[in-house]
Amino acid sequence: MAAPTIHRQNPEEIFELLRKVGEGSYGTVWEARNKKTGDICAVKK
C-alpha cells in the first residue's frame, strides 16, 4: 500500500496574514483570514 501524497502550499496563498500574535523558538504565530471562507485562524510561519 502506497503512502498518501502530501500537497504543500504556501500559507500566504490560502490565508491573509492580519497581525503578529506571538513569536518563539519555532516560528511566528499570525492571526489570519482564510481567503475563501473568511474564517479567522492562527497560522505558524
Short mmCIF file of N, CA and C in Angstrom, two decimals:
data_model
loop_
_atom_site.label_atom_id
_atom_site.label_comp_id
_atom_site.label_asym_id
_atom_site.label_seq_id
_atom_site.Cartn_x
_atom_site.Cartn_y
_atom_site.Cartn_z
N MET A 1 0.85 -1.18 0.00
CA MET A 1 0.00 0.00 0.00
C MET A 1 0.89 1.24 0.00
N ALA A 2 0.66 2.14 -0.91
CA ALA A 2 1.46 3.36 -1.03
C ALA A 2 0.98 4.41 -0.03
N ALA A 3 1.93 5.21 0.42
CA ALA A 3 1.60 6.30 1.33
C ALA A 3 0.85 7.39 0.57
N PRO A 4 -0.06 8.10 1.23
CA PRO A 4 -0.79 9.17 0.55
C PRO A 4 0.16 10.30 0.15
N THR A 5 -0.16 10.97 -0.95
CA THR A 5 0.63 12.10 -1.41
C THR A 5 0.25 13.34 -0.61
N ILE A 6 1.26 14.07 -0.18
CA ILE A 6 1.02 15.30 0.58
C ILE A 6 1.29 16.48 -0.35
N HIS A 7 0.30 17.35 -0.47
CA HIS A 7 0.44 18.56 -1.29
C HIS A 7 0.66 19.74 -0.36
N ARG A 8 1.80 20.38 -0.49
CA ARG A 8 2.10 21.53 0.35
C ARG A 8 1.83 22.81 -0.43
N GLN A 9 1.26 23.78 0.27
CA GLN A 9 1.01 25.09 -0.32
C GLN A 9 1.60 26.15 0.59
N ASN A 10 1.93 27.26 0.01
CA ASN A 10 2.38 28.39 0.79
C ASN A 10 1.17 28.94 1.55
N PRO A 11 1.26 29.07 2.88
CA PRO A 11 0.12 29.58 3.65
C PRO A 11 -0.38 30.94 3.17
N GLU A 12 0.51 31.75 2.61
CA GLU A 12 0.10 33.08 2.14
C GLU A 12 -0.78 33.01 0.90
N GLU A 13 -0.83 31.86 0.22
CA GLU A 13 -1.75 31.68 -0.91
C GLU A 13 -3.17 31.40 -0.41
N ILE A 14 -3.27 30.83 0.78
CA ILE A 14 -4.56 30.43 1.34
C ILE A 14 -5.07 31.48 2.34
N PHE A 15 -4.16 32.07 3.10
CA PHE A 15 -4.53 32.97 4.19
C PHE A 15 -4.00 34.37 3.97
N GLU A 16 -4.76 35.34 4.44
CA GLU A 16 -4.31 36.73 4.52
C GLU A 16 -3.82 36.93 5.95
N LEU A 17 -2.54 37.23 6.12
CA LEU A 17 -1.98 37.44 7.45
C LEU A 17 -2.43 38.81 7.94
N LEU A 18 -3.04 38.86 9.13
CA LEU A 18 -3.62 40.09 9.65
C LEU A 18 -2.71 40.79 10.65
N ARG A 19 -2.22 40.04 11.64
CA ARG A 19 -1.34 40.65 12.64
C ARG A 19 -0.53 39.56 13.33
N LYS A 20 0.65 39.95 13.79
CA LYS A 20 1.51 39.02 14.51
C LYS A 20 0.95 38.84 15.92
N VAL A 21 0.77 37.58 16.33
CA VAL A 21 0.23 37.27 17.65
C VAL A 21 1.36 37.00 18.63
N GLY A 22 2.39 36.28 18.17
CA GLY A 22 3.50 35.94 19.05
C GLY A 22 4.67 35.38 18.27
N GLU A 23 5.79 35.25 18.98
CA GLU A 23 7.00 34.75 18.35
C GLU A 23 7.73 33.86 19.34
N GLY A 24 8.29 32.76 18.84
CA GLY A 24 9.00 31.84 19.71
C GLY A 24 10.14 31.15 18.98
N SER A 25 10.66 30.13 19.61
CA SER A 25 11.81 29.39 19.06
C SER A 25 11.50 28.71 17.75
N TYR A 26 10.25 28.32 17.53
CA TYR A 26 9.89 27.54 16.35
C TYR A 26 9.16 28.34 15.28
N GLY A 27 9.06 29.65 15.43
CA GLY A 27 8.43 30.45 14.40
C GLY A 27 7.56 31.56 14.98
N THR A 28 6.86 32.23 14.09
CA THR A 28 5.98 33.33 14.44
C THR A 28 4.54 32.90 14.22
N VAL A 29 3.65 33.27 15.13
CA VAL A 29 2.23 32.94 15.01
C VAL A 29 1.48 34.21 14.59
N TRP A 30 0.66 34.04 13.55
CA TRP A 30 -0.11 35.14 12.99
C TRP A 30 -1.60 34.88 13.09
N GLU A 31 -2.38 35.92 13.35
CA GLU A 31 -3.82 35.85 13.16
C GLU A 31 -4.02 35.99 11.65
N ALA A 32 -4.84 35.12 11.08
CA ALA A 32 -5.00 35.10 9.63
C ALA A 32 -6.46 34.88 9.26
N ARG A 33 -6.78 35.23 8.01
CA ARG A 33 -8.14 35.03 7.48
C ARG A 33 -8.03 34.13 6.26
N ASN A 34 -8.83 33.06 6.25
CA ASN A 34 -8.90 32.19 5.08
C ASN A 34 -9.51 32.98 3.93
N LYS A 35 -8.80 33.06 2.81
CA LYS A 35 -9.26 33.88 1.68
C LYS A 35 -10.55 33.38 1.05
N LYS A 36 -10.81 32.08 1.13
CA LYS A 36 -12.04 31.52 0.54
C LYS A 36 -13.24 31.65 1.46
N THR A 37 -13.05 31.30 2.75
CA THR A 37 -14.18 31.21 3.67
C THR A 37 -14.35 32.43 4.56
N GLY A 38 -13.28 33.21 4.74
CA GLY A 38 -13.33 34.35 5.64
C GLY A 38 -13.11 33.98 7.09
N ASP A 39 -12.92 32.68 7.37
CA ASP A 39 -12.69 32.22 8.75
C ASP A 39 -11.38 32.80 9.29
N ILE A 40 -11.39 33.16 10.57
CA ILE A 40 -10.20 33.64 11.25
C ILE A 40 -9.53 32.46 11.95
N CYS A 41 -8.21 32.40 11.87
CA CYS A 41 -7.48 31.30 12.49
C CYS A 41 -6.08 31.77 12.84
N ALA A 42 -5.27 30.87 13.38
CA ALA A 42 -3.86 31.14 13.67
C ALA A 42 -3.01 30.34 12.71
N VAL A 43 -1.94 30.98 12.21
CA VAL A 43 -1.01 30.34 11.29
C VAL A 43 0.39 30.51 11.86
N LYS A 44 1.12 29.40 11.97
CA LYS A 44 2.52 29.48 12.39
C LYS A 44 3.38 29.51 11.14
N LYS A 45 4.27 30.47 11.09
CA LYS A 45 5.11 30.62 9.90
C LYS A 45 6.56 30.64 10.31
#
